[in-house]
Short mmCIF file of C-alpha atoms and ligand atoms in Angstrom, two decimals:
data_model
loop_
_atom_site.label_atom_id
_atom_site.label_comp_id
_atom_site.label_asym_id
_atom_site.label_seq_id
_atom_site.Cartn_x
_atom_site.Cartn_y
_atom_site.Cartn_z
CA MET L 1411 83.68 139.98 116.30
CA SER L 1412 81.82 139.25 119.93
CA MET L 1413 83.31 139.61 123.34
CA ASN L 1414 82.78 137.72 126.34
CA THR L 1415 82.22 139.15 129.60
CA GLN L 1416 85.76 139.48 130.26
CA GLY L 1417 86.26 141.34 127.16
CA ARG L 1418 88.09 138.95 125.03
CA PRO L 1419 86.94 137.88 122.00
CA SER L 1420 84.60 134.78 122.13
CA ALA L 1421 84.56 133.88 118.60
CA PRO L 1422 88.14 134.31 117.24
CA THR L 1423 87.38 132.40 114.30
CA GLU L 1424 85.43 135.14 112.64
CA ASN L 1425 88.53 137.15 112.10
CA ALA L 1426 90.40 134.09 111.14
CA PRO L 1427 92.68 134.51 107.91
CA SER L 1428 91.18 132.36 105.13
CA PHE L 1429 94.62 130.62 104.40
CA THR L 1430 96.80 128.91 106.79
CA PRO L 1431 100.29 130.27 106.57
CA LYS L 1432 103.21 128.03 106.01
CA THR L 1433 105.48 128.61 108.95
CA PHE L 1434 109.46 128.37 108.99
CA THR L 1435 109.43 126.11 111.96
CA GLY L 1436 106.38 123.96 111.09
CA ASN L 1437 104.85 125.51 114.49
CA ARG L 1438 101.33 126.38 114.42
CA GLY L 1439 101.63 129.31 116.69
CA LEU L 1440 101.78 128.01 120.23
CA ASP L 1441 101.14 124.51 119.03
CA MET L 1442 104.61 123.50 118.50
CA GLU L 1443 105.61 120.72 116.06
CA GLU L 1444 107.90 118.06 118.16
CA ALA L 1445 110.25 115.76 116.65
CA LEU L 1446 111.46 112.83 117.77
CA ILE L 1447 114.15 112.85 120.35
CA PHE L 1448 116.40 110.93 118.15
CA GLU L 1449 116.12 113.47 115.58
CA PHE L 1450 117.20 116.36 117.43
CA GLY L 1451 119.06 114.64 120.40
CA ARG L 1452 122.96 114.99 120.56
CA TYR L 1453 125.32 111.95 121.42
CA ASP L 1454 127.68 114.37 123.33
CA VAL L 1455 125.00 116.07 125.64
CA THR L 1456 123.43 114.98 128.78
CA GLY L 1457 121.04 116.41 131.41
CA ILE L 1458 123.37 115.57 134.03
CA ASP L 1459 126.36 117.50 134.92
CA LEU L 1460 128.82 115.33 137.13
CA ASP L 1461 132.71 115.23 136.92
CA VAL L 1462 134.40 111.82 136.95
CA PRO L 1463 135.93 111.85 140.34
CA ASP L 1464 139.71 112.33 140.82
CA ASP L 1465 140.56 108.83 142.43
CA PHE L 1466 138.13 106.69 140.08
CA VAL L 1467 139.37 103.56 139.46
CA SER L 1468 137.32 101.28 137.15
CA GLU L 1469 136.33 98.01 138.51
CA LEU L 1470 135.20 96.55 135.02
CA GLY L 1471 138.07 94.53 134.31
CA GLY L 1472 138.94 96.57 131.37
CA HIS L 1473 135.52 95.78 129.92
CA ASP L 1474 134.79 99.74 130.11
CA ARG L 1475 132.54 100.94 127.05
CA LYS L 1476 134.83 102.56 124.67
CA ASP L 1477 132.42 103.86 122.40
CA THR L 1478 129.37 106.17 123.24
CA LEU L 1479 126.26 105.09 124.03
CA GLU L 1480 124.54 106.48 121.05
CA LEU L 1481 121.35 107.73 123.06
CA PRO L 1482 120.48 110.91 122.25
CA GLY L 1483 121.05 113.56 124.91
CA LEU L 1484 119.47 116.73 125.71
CA ALA L 1485 120.28 119.46 128.33
CA GLU L 1486 117.60 119.68 130.95
CA PRO L 1487 115.45 122.44 129.95
CA GLU L 1488 115.56 120.73 126.56
CA ALA L 1489 114.60 117.53 127.91
CA MET L 1490 111.83 119.26 129.84
CA ARG L 1491 110.34 120.86 126.60
CA HIS L 1492 110.31 117.69 124.65
CA TYR L 1493 108.25 115.88 127.14
CA VAL L 1494 105.79 119.06 127.60
CA ARG L 1495 105.30 119.52 124.14
CA LEU L 1496 104.68 115.67 123.22
CA SER L 1497 102.03 115.77 125.90
CA ARG L 1498 100.39 119.08 124.46
CA ASN L 1499 99.82 116.41 121.51
CA ASN L 1500 97.65 114.33 123.45
CA TYR L 1501 94.07 115.02 124.36
CA ALA L 1502 93.31 114.21 127.86
CA ILE L 1503 90.25 114.16 130.20
CA ASP L 1504 92.38 117.02 131.87
CA SER L 1505 92.11 119.28 128.44
CA GLY L 1506 88.43 118.50 127.83
CA LEU L 1507 85.10 116.40 127.57
CA TYR L 1508 86.32 113.01 126.33
CA PRO L 1509 82.97 111.61 125.03
CA LEU L 1510 84.15 108.01 124.16
CA GLY L 1511 81.22 105.59 125.06
CA SER L 1512 82.18 102.44 126.18
CA CYS L 1513 85.36 103.83 128.04
CA THR L 1514 84.34 105.89 130.81
CA MET L 1515 86.65 108.48 130.77
CA LYS L 1516 86.09 110.44 133.99
CA HIS L 1517 87.67 112.95 136.07
CA ASN L 1518 90.38 111.58 137.83
CA PRO L 1519 90.64 113.39 141.49
CA ARG L 1520 93.99 114.32 142.47
CA LEU L 1521 93.64 113.10 145.81
CA ASN L 1522 93.99 109.39 144.59
CA GLU L 1523 97.40 110.45 142.76
CA LYS L 1524 98.61 111.71 146.05
CA MET L 1525 97.33 108.45 148.06
CA ALA L 1526 98.84 106.23 145.21
CA ARG L 1527 102.10 107.99 145.77
CA LEU L 1528 102.58 107.46 149.29
CA PRO L 1529 105.81 105.68 149.92
CA GLY L 1530 104.11 102.75 151.82
CA PHE L 1531 102.12 102.09 148.60
CA GLY L 1532 104.51 103.80 145.73
CA ASP L 1533 107.49 102.28 146.99
CA ILE L 1534 107.08 98.60 147.79
CA HIS L 1535 108.18 95.86 145.91
CA PRO L 1536 106.32 92.65 145.27
CA LEU L 1537 109.10 90.24 146.21
CA GLN L 1538 109.24 92.10 149.74
CA PRO L 1539 108.44 89.83 152.58
CA LEU L 1540 104.56 89.88 153.16
CA SER L 1541 105.51 90.77 157.04
CA THR L 1542 106.87 94.25 155.85
CA VAL L 1543 103.65 95.26 154.02
CA PRO L 1544 100.78 94.36 155.97
CA GLY L 1545 99.16 97.98 155.22
CA ALA L 1546 99.44 97.14 151.30
CA VAL L 1547 97.55 93.71 152.05
CA GLU L 1548 94.96 95.17 154.25
CA LEU L 1549 94.30 97.71 151.46
CA ILE L 1550 93.62 95.05 148.74
CA ASP L 1551 91.47 93.39 151.22
CA GLU L 1552 89.44 96.43 152.04
CA LEU L 1553 89.05 97.34 148.56
CA ALA L 1554 87.79 93.83 147.85
CA HIS L 1555 85.35 94.32 150.67
CA TRP L 1556 83.99 97.54 148.77
CA LEU L 1557 83.69 95.45 145.51
CA MET L 1558 82.04 92.60 147.11
CA THR L 1559 79.68 94.99 148.94
CA MET L 1560 78.66 96.90 145.84
CA THR L 1561 78.06 93.74 143.80
CA GLY L 1562 76.54 91.54 146.38
CA THR L 1563 78.77 88.88 145.73
CA PHE L 1564 81.18 86.97 148.19
CA ALA L 1565 84.63 86.61 146.53
CA VAL L 1566 86.73 88.56 144.13
CA ALA L 1567 89.86 87.81 142.33
CA MET L 1568 92.02 91.01 142.46
CA SER L 1569 94.77 90.15 140.23
CA PRO L 1570 93.69 90.54 136.62
CA LYS L 1571 95.22 93.51 134.98
CA ALA L 1572 92.27 94.91 132.59
CA GLY L 1573 88.87 94.12 131.88
CA ALA L 1574 89.87 91.37 128.96
CA HIS L 1575 92.21 90.01 131.34
CA GLY L 1576 89.38 89.64 133.84
CA GLU L 1577 87.38 88.27 131.28
CA LEU L 1578 89.80 85.49 130.91
CA CYS L 1579 90.07 84.93 134.57
CA GLY L 1580 86.08 84.85 134.89
CA MET L 1581 85.93 82.46 131.89
CA MET L 1582 88.66 80.13 133.35
CA ALA L 1583 86.84 80.07 136.50
CA ILE L 1584 83.58 78.80 134.77
CA LYS L 1585 85.66 76.23 132.84
CA ALA L 1586 87.38 74.99 136.02
CA ALA L 1587 84.01 74.76 137.91
CA HIS L 1588 82.54 72.52 134.70
CA THR L 1589 85.68 70.65 134.59
CA ALA L 1590 85.24 69.83 138.42
CA ALA L 1591 81.67 68.69 137.70
CA GLY L 1592 82.79 66.55 135.04
CA ARG L 1593 81.42 68.36 132.42
CA ASP L 1594 82.81 69.54 129.17
CA PRO L 1595 80.47 71.83 127.46
CA LYS L 1596 81.92 73.67 124.13
CA ILE L 1597 79.63 76.68 123.38
CA VAL L 1598 79.84 80.12 124.91
CA LEU L 1599 76.67 82.44 123.86
CA VAL L 1600 77.61 86.28 123.41
CA PRO L 1601 74.93 88.86 122.08
CA GLU L 1602 75.82 90.33 118.91
CA SER L 1603 76.01 93.86 120.65
CA ALA L 1604 78.99 92.33 122.58
CA HIS L 1605 82.40 94.25 123.04
CA GLY L 1606 85.02 92.44 120.84
CA THR L 1607 86.77 91.08 123.87
CA ASN L 1608 83.87 88.91 124.80
CA PRO L 1609 83.95 86.41 121.75
CA ALA L 1610 87.72 86.77 121.84
CA THR L 1611 88.04 85.46 125.27
CA ALA L 1612 85.74 82.68 124.65
CA ALA L 1613 87.74 81.67 121.45
CA LEU L 1614 91.06 81.92 123.38
CA LEU L 1615 89.66 79.20 125.91
CA GLY L 1616 88.84 77.17 122.86
CA TYR L 1617 85.10 77.75 123.16
CA LYS L 1618 82.72 77.96 119.98
CA VAL L 1619 81.00 81.47 120.15
CA VAL L 1620 77.53 81.49 119.30
CA SER L 1621 75.87 84.66 118.39
CA ILE L 1622 72.71 85.49 120.11
CA GLY L 1623 70.46 88.27 118.23
CA ALA L 1624 68.70 91.46 119.49
CA LYS L 1625 65.05 92.73 119.35
CA ASP L 1626 64.29 95.88 117.57
CA ASP L 1627 64.57 98.04 120.84
CA GLY L 1628 68.44 96.90 120.94
CA THR L 1629 68.26 94.33 124.01
CA VAL L 1630 68.49 90.62 123.94
CA ASP L 1631 66.22 88.44 121.95
CA PHE L 1632 65.26 86.55 124.97
CA ASP L 1633 62.83 83.91 122.96
CA GLY L 1634 66.07 83.35 120.55
CA LEU L 1635 68.24 82.96 123.52
CA LYS L 1636 65.92 80.18 125.03
CA ALA L 1637 65.69 78.66 121.63
CA THR L 1638 69.73 78.67 121.23
CA ILE L 1639 70.17 76.93 124.71
CA ALA L 1640 67.49 74.38 123.83
CA GLN L 1641 69.25 73.76 120.51
CA HIS L 1642 72.43 73.08 122.17
CA GLU L 1643 71.16 71.49 125.45
CA GLY L 1644 74.11 70.27 127.72
CA ASN L 1645 76.57 71.84 125.56
CA VAL L 1646 76.32 75.58 126.68
CA ALA L 1647 79.14 76.76 129.00
CA GLY L 1648 77.73 79.90 129.63
CA ILE L 1649 76.93 83.49 128.34
CA MET L 1650 78.70 86.56 127.98
CA LEU L 1651 76.38 89.81 128.62
CA THR L 1652 77.06 93.20 129.26
CA ASN L 1653 74.79 95.05 131.33
CA PRO L 1654 73.74 97.88 130.51
CA ASN L 1655 74.66 96.81 127.04
CA THR L 1656 76.95 98.28 124.55
CA CYS L 1657 73.82 100.33 123.05
CA GLY L 1658 73.59 101.79 126.44
CA LEU L 1659 70.43 100.19 127.15
CA PHE L 1660 69.54 98.24 130.20
CA GLU L 1661 68.65 94.56 129.70
CA ARG L 1662 65.40 94.33 131.35
CA ASP L 1663 65.29 90.65 131.06
CA ILE L 1664 68.38 89.89 132.95
CA ILE L 1665 67.04 87.84 135.85
CA GLU L 1666 65.05 85.60 133.11
CA ILE L 1667 68.31 85.21 131.41
CA ALA L 1668 70.17 84.30 134.47
CA GLU L 1669 67.65 81.75 135.31
CA ALA L 1670 67.51 80.17 132.11
CA ILE L 1671 71.17 79.87 131.81
CA HIS L 1672 71.37 78.28 135.17
CA ALA L 1673 68.90 75.91 134.46
CA ALA L 1674 71.01 74.93 131.64
CA ASP L 1675 73.97 74.13 134.15
CA ALA L 1676 75.67 77.06 132.51
CA TYR L 1677 77.33 80.21 133.88
CA PHE L 1678 76.45 83.86 133.67
CA TYR L 1679 79.46 86.04 132.80
CA CYS L 1680 78.48 89.69 132.86
CA ASP L 1681 80.77 92.26 131.20
CA GLY L 1682 80.83 94.81 133.87
CA ALA L 1683 82.95 97.58 132.16
CA ASN L 1684 79.84 99.92 132.22
CA PHE L 1685 79.16 99.25 135.88
CA ASN L 1686 79.42 103.26 136.05
CA ALA L 1687 75.91 103.17 135.34
CA ILE L 1688 74.54 101.14 137.98
CA VAL L 1689 76.97 101.57 140.83
CA GLY L 1690 74.77 101.74 144.04
CA LYS L 1691 71.50 101.31 142.16
CA ALA L 1692 71.41 97.35 141.18
CA ARG L 1693 74.04 94.62 142.43
CA PRO L 1694 75.01 92.10 140.05
CA GLY L 1695 74.98 89.56 142.57
CA ASP L 1696 71.09 90.07 143.08
CA LEU L 1697 71.02 90.09 139.07
CA GLY L 1698 72.24 86.24 138.97
CA VAL L 1699 75.69 86.99 137.72
CA ASP L 1700 78.40 84.24 138.52
CA ALA L 1701 81.38 86.16 137.31
CA MET L 1702 81.87 89.94 136.33
CA HIS L 1703 85.15 91.90 135.90
CA ILE L 1704 85.04 95.45 137.26
CA ASN L 1705 87.40 97.76 135.51
CA LEU L 1706 88.88 99.91 138.15
CA HIS L 1707 90.29 102.18 135.60
CA LYS L 1708 86.70 103.25 134.02
CA THR L 1709 84.35 103.14 136.88
CA PHE L 1710 86.88 104.05 139.82
CA SER L 1711 88.69 106.73 138.25
CA THR L 1712 92.27 106.27 137.47
CA PRO L 1713 93.62 107.88 134.34
CA HIS L 1714 93.69 105.02 131.24
CA GLY L 1715 94.05 107.23 128.30
CA GLY L 1716 96.92 106.44 125.86
CA GLY L 1717 97.18 102.69 127.24
CA GLY L 1718 97.79 103.35 131.00
CA PRO L 1719 97.50 100.54 133.13
CA GLY L 1720 94.46 98.87 133.79
CA SER L 1721 93.00 96.84 136.78
CA GLY L 1722 90.10 94.51 136.12
CA PRO L 1723 89.15 92.36 139.24
CA VAL L 1724 86.53 89.81 139.00
CA ILE L 1725 83.74 89.23 141.57
CA LEU L 1726 82.37 85.55 141.51
CA SER L 1727 79.32 83.74 142.82
CA ASP L 1728 79.38 81.47 145.54
CA ARG L 1729 79.28 78.32 142.77
CA LEU L 1730 82.59 80.00 141.13
CA ALA L 1731 84.17 81.13 144.33
CA PRO L 1732 86.17 78.05 145.15
CA PHE L 1733 87.86 78.25 141.75
CA ALA L 1734 89.31 82.05 142.14
CA PRO L 1735 92.95 82.23 141.27
CA LEU L 1736 96.10 82.61 143.21
CA PRO L 1737 96.83 84.71 144.86
CA PHE L 1738 94.01 85.49 147.08
CA ILE L 1739 93.25 86.92 150.63
CA ARG L 1740 92.03 84.95 153.64
CA LYS L 1741 90.94 86.17 156.89
CA GLY L 1742 93.32 84.98 159.42
CA GLU L 1743 93.92 85.34 162.96
CA ASN L 1744 96.21 87.95 162.71
CA GLY L 1745 94.23 90.15 159.95
CA PRO L 1746 94.34 89.39 156.01
CA GLU L 1747 96.82 86.88 154.60
CA LEU L 1748 97.80 86.65 151.19
CA ILE L 1749 97.39 82.99 149.86
CA GLU L 1750 100.03 82.57 147.42
CA THR L 1751 100.63 78.71 146.73
CA ASN L 1752 98.40 75.58 146.25
CA ALA L 1753 100.14 74.08 149.47
CA ASP L 1754 98.43 76.83 151.64
CA THR L 1755 95.04 76.03 150.14
CA GLN L 1756 92.44 74.80 152.46
CA ASP L 1757 89.59 72.15 151.87
CA GLY L 1758 87.43 73.55 149.26
CA GLU L 1759 89.81 76.03 147.58
CA GLN L 1760 90.63 74.92 144.25
CA PRO L 1761 92.19 77.57 142.47
CA PHE L 1762 92.47 77.31 138.73
CA GLY L 1763 96.05 78.72 138.62
CA ARG L 1764 97.40 82.25 138.64
CA MET L 1765 96.49 85.31 136.19
CA THR L 1766 99.72 87.23 136.73
CA ALA L 1767 103.28 86.94 138.33
CA PHE L 1768 102.38 89.00 141.29
CA HIS L 1769 99.55 90.35 142.93
CA GLY L 1770 97.91 92.78 140.53
CA GLN L 1771 98.08 96.42 140.12
CA MET L 1772 98.57 98.33 143.52
CA GLY L 1773 98.78 101.81 142.22
CA MET L 1774 95.37 101.07 140.84
CA TYR L 1775 93.92 99.57 143.97
CA VAL L 1776 95.12 102.44 146.17
CA ARG L 1777 93.37 105.10 143.36
CA ALA L 1778 90.17 102.99 143.24
CA LEU L 1779 89.78 102.60 146.93
CA SER L 1780 90.74 106.48 147.53
CA TYR L 1781 87.82 107.35 144.99
CA MET L 1782 85.58 105.13 146.78
CA MET L 1783 86.07 106.19 150.29
CA SER L 1784 86.26 109.53 149.37
CA HIS L 1785 83.04 109.26 147.59
CA GLY L 1786 80.97 107.09 150.25
CA SER L 1787 78.42 105.04 149.35
CA ASP L 1788 75.95 107.90 148.97
CA GLY L 1789 78.39 109.74 146.46
CA LEU L 1790 79.12 106.84 144.40
CA ARG L 1791 75.34 106.19 144.10
CA GLN L 1792 75.10 109.80 142.93
CA ALA L 1793 77.99 109.49 140.56
CA SER L 1794 76.08 106.95 138.81
CA GLU L 1795 72.94 108.72 138.79
CA ASP L 1796 74.77 111.93 137.41
CA ALA L 1797 76.40 109.88 134.69
CA VAL L 1798 72.96 108.52 133.55
CA LEU L 1799 71.47 112.13 133.80
CA ASN L 1800 74.11 113.55 131.52
CA ALA L 1801 74.16 111.10 128.94
CA ASN L 1802 70.37 111.58 128.86
CA TYR L 1803 70.66 115.60 128.94
CA VAL L 1804 72.96 115.05 125.73
CA ARG L 1805 70.13 112.66 124.29
CA VAL L 1806 67.64 115.26 124.81
CA GLY L 1807 69.88 117.80 123.38
CA LEU L 1808 70.26 115.84 120.10
CA GLN L 1809 67.65 113.82 119.50
CA GLY L 1810 65.56 116.13 117.53
CA ILE L 1811 68.23 116.24 114.80
CA MET L 1812 70.59 113.35 115.29
CA SER L 1813 69.07 109.66 114.66
CA LEU L 1814 68.28 107.25 117.70
CA PRO L 1815 68.42 103.75 116.33
CA PHE L 1816 66.05 102.70 118.88
CA GLY L 1817 63.85 105.06 119.10
CA VAL L 1818 63.13 107.93 121.59
CA ARG L 1819 63.42 106.16 124.99
CA PRO L 1820 65.59 106.78 127.99
CA CYS L 1821 69.32 105.60 127.72
CA MET L 1822 71.61 104.20 130.61
CA HIS L 1823 75.12 106.14 130.93
CA GLU L 1824 75.79 106.57 127.17
CA VAL L 1825 73.74 107.61 124.31
CA LEU L 1826 74.07 105.79 120.97
CA PHE L 1827 73.07 107.52 117.48
CA ASP L 1828 73.27 106.04 113.97
CA ASP L 1829 74.09 107.56 110.85
CA THR L 1830 70.70 108.12 109.32
CA PHE L 1831 70.72 111.95 110.07
CA LEU L 1832 73.56 112.16 107.57
CA LYS L 1833 71.99 110.19 104.92
CA ASP L 1834 72.34 112.04 101.60
CA THR L 1835 74.52 114.75 103.03
CA GLY L 1836 77.91 113.20 101.69
CA VAL L 1837 79.40 113.30 105.26
CA THR L 1838 79.92 110.16 106.93
CA THR L 1839 80.26 109.12 110.50
CA LEU L 1840 84.13 109.55 110.10
CA ASP L 1841 84.08 112.90 108.63
CA PHE L 1842 81.59 114.22 111.15
CA ALA L 1843 84.05 112.66 114.13
CA LYS L 1844 87.07 114.22 112.53
CA ALA L 1845 85.22 117.62 112.59
CA MET L 1846 84.46 117.53 116.06
CA ILE L 1847 88.69 117.54 116.42
CA ASP L 1848 88.71 121.04 114.90
CA GLU L 1849 86.18 122.16 117.45
CA GLY L 1850 88.65 120.78 120.23
CA TYR L 1851 86.68 117.71 121.20
CA HIS L 1852 88.09 113.98 121.13
CA PRO L 1853 85.38 112.37 119.09
CA MET L 1854 83.17 109.78 120.63
CA THR L 1855 83.46 106.21 119.86
CA MET L 1856 82.62 105.24 116.46
CA TYR L 1857 81.36 102.44 114.40
CA PHE L 1858 80.81 100.56 117.52
CA PRO L 1859 78.51 98.77 118.38
CA LEU L 1860 78.56 97.04 115.13
CA VAL L 1861 75.10 96.28 115.36
CA VAL L 1862 73.96 99.89 114.39
CA HIS L 1863 75.02 101.67 111.06
CA GLY L 1864 77.50 104.39 111.26
CA ALA L 1865 77.33 104.06 115.22
CA MET L 1866 78.32 107.09 117.64
CA LEU L 1867 78.30 106.18 121.05
CA ILE L 1868 78.79 109.22 123.46
CA GLU L 1869 79.40 108.93 127.17
CA PRO L 1870 79.61 112.24 128.70
CA THR L 1871 80.05 110.59 132.52
CA GLU L 1872 79.19 112.53 135.70
CA SER L 1873 82.54 114.55 135.41
CA GLU L 1874 80.90 117.37 133.10
CA SER L 1875 78.92 120.21 134.25
CA ARG L 1876 75.95 121.38 132.71
CA ALA L 1877 77.74 124.40 131.17
CA GLU L 1878 80.32 121.93 129.66
CA LEU L 1879 77.40 119.92 128.02
CA ASP L 1880 75.41 122.75 126.73
CA LEU L 1881 78.56 123.90 124.94
CA PHE L 1882 78.90 120.31 123.66
CA VAL L 1883 75.34 120.03 122.79
CA ALA L 1884 75.65 123.38 120.78
CA THR L 1885 78.72 122.36 118.92
CA MET L 1886 76.94 118.98 117.77
CA ARG L 1887 73.96 120.76 116.55
CA ASP L 1888 76.07 123.35 114.68
CA LEU L 1889 78.08 120.62 112.90
CA VAL L 1890 74.73 118.78 112.12
CA MET L 1891 73.28 121.94 110.70
CA SER L 1892 76.45 122.56 108.53
CA ALA L 1893 76.13 118.75 107.17
CA SER L 1894 72.44 119.22 106.35
CA LYS L 1895 73.39 122.62 104.74
CA GLY L 1896 75.67 120.88 102.40
CA GLU L 1897 78.94 122.50 103.77
CA THR L 1898 80.75 119.12 103.03
CA ASP L 1899 84.12 120.98 103.01
CA ARG L 1900 84.17 121.42 106.72
CA PHE L 1901 84.14 117.69 106.91
CA SER L 1902 85.82 115.79 104.03
CA ALA L 1903 89.19 116.73 104.69
CA ALA L 1904 88.68 117.50 108.55
CA PRO L 1905 90.49 117.65 110.91
CA TYR L 1906 92.10 121.18 109.47
CA LEU L 1907 93.39 122.44 112.54
CA SER L 1908 95.19 119.35 114.29
CA PRO L 1909 98.85 118.88 114.30
CA ARG L 1910 98.18 116.11 112.15
CA ARG L 1911 95.50 115.63 109.85
CA ARG L 1912 94.05 112.03 108.59
CA LEU L 1913 96.49 109.43 109.19
CA ASP L 1914 96.81 106.15 107.39
CA GLU L 1915 95.43 103.74 110.27
CA THR L 1916 95.61 100.68 108.13
CA SER L 1917 98.95 101.07 107.10
CA ALA L 1918 99.93 102.11 110.77
CA ALA L 1919 98.35 98.99 112.01
CA ARG L 1920 99.51 96.58 109.27
CA LYS L 1921 103.03 97.72 108.76
CA PRO L 1922 104.00 99.69 112.08
CA ILE L 1923 107.55 101.36 111.91
CA LEU L 1924 108.62 100.39 115.31
CA LYS L 1925 112.45 101.45 114.97
CA TRP L 1926 113.60 104.92 114.09
CA THR L 1927 116.65 104.64 111.42
CA ALA L 1928 118.68 107.45 111.07
CA PRO L 1929 118.10 109.22 107.70
CA GLU L 1930 121.12 108.90 104.95
CA PRO L 1931 123.22 111.95 105.68
CA ALA L 1932 122.12 114.65 103.27
CA ASP L 1933 124.60 115.25 100.28
CA VAL L 1934 126.43 118.40 100.60
CA THR L 1935 128.77 118.26 97.76
CA PRO L 1936 128.55 121.48 96.04
CA VAL L 1937 127.41 121.28 92.63
CA ALA L 1938 129.89 121.99 90.18
CA ALA L 1939 129.31 125.34 88.35
CA GLU L 1940 128.44 124.67 84.67
C1 PLP K 3418 86.50 98.59 128.12
C2 PLP K 3418 85.78 97.22 127.65
C3 PLP K 3418 86.27 95.90 127.95
C4 PLP K 3418 87.83 95.74 127.99
O1 PLP K 3418 88.49 96.46 129.10
P1 PLP K 3418 90.07 96.71 128.93
O2 PLP K 3418 90.39 97.29 130.32
O3 PLP K 3418 90.29 97.71 127.83
O4 PLP K 3418 90.44 95.21 128.45
C5 PLP K 3418 85.53 94.95 127.94
N1 PLP K 3418 84.05 95.42 127.84
C6 PLP K 3418 83.65 96.48 127.62
C7 PLP K 3418 82.12 96.84 127.40
C8 PLP K 3418 84.27 97.56 127.64
O5 PLP K 3418 83.88 98.87 127.40
#
């Protein structure tokens, strides 16, 4: 066994037993098996220990609950352990590298969390009179200012609550602009490498989606795009394009694309979820973008694993700004004012409606602004540069043994491999990803984008140190070597070491069990002796 510099075994697997013991508790050493709280909570127990006061008189007029609530109770230490153990079943950016492409899983500085919990931000209520929360309104306005400065635009709709919601907002603004101009185009162009939310958004608004093909280098086929626009002359509402695209490549024709779209009286929606690659380097407004959502929860930190809250403000060009949804902020004599109803709008403001009940995700606004202000403009630019550098570091470390679908060339913030290198090994992209779990890594994004066979999309982000990346690259190389040597056992039933193995994800999605039902009590009747 080899030892590290502290004298601890650095390769414990060499000594690992060749069988996995079946434990009595179901725990695997310090990885504990955790049951549902319903399975082991007790109705007669609670973590709170308060006596009923002596002079207690119920004011419920005889409607007091007679039976128990039937909610599982735990003593305080049990409750604490339950949630800590559950949290250990979750892989998080706080536990290791999280290479999901397209998702930008980056370090979330603790400073942001501290700021979001300041009582003046954390404890306010959306129905509070605005006069009591001027600081919160000013923070939203300040964040809007940063977003517009970074993107070179003049309006931003702050309220959308996620990227996909932002897409809906931007496309609704586009639809409103067409309607105001007396037009009713029916088609939205979407490149075939697009994120699934793009065509879904267009379809939700009743548009027909026409797909645009890609060139051999993975970027949009501009000639094909022009031909499609000509074919549907007068009937194209806009294009929804991601830049950098979902293959991790910069669309170099973006300005020509914008011009062609504008010449057709259509609008350019840019999916800005990949903004992390270009912050401080290129401004979408300069590229001809009319609307773009910015995933605060990707580009500007904020934990978003496990379905946590998102926030997707949408920047708007001059042409779309008048249609920004309510509520929006207008600079008044006494500082920023929140315009909440049509009655308060002025000439030229034609909000298309409202995206959310209130004002958006306050906690995310605070985190994003805290991240921006603590980095400063130079720091934000460096974060983008480092994100791109890190992705290219991984690319160079792996391109000799993993296959790049579009040839050896620099990528942006994420590097895309296909499964050609696994050909004839008997190992699939899925098997490969599952074996990464045994190595302690969350798998990369798999089978997306769909345009590439067996896609593996890796986005390390700027958070990772060179040492972390070296270990990741070495691990991936080890897995590739193992696959090419025919060690299929390491892959075919992986993961071997996780609390759960391969789940039936289809059944989980198609026939989800959403409610726990108590099992039938076990039959404890003694078996009669013969
Ligand atoms: C994440 C993502 C979206 C959707 O954002 P959500 O906040 O998950 O709704 C859209 N497009 C791309 C390219 C993305 O990566």
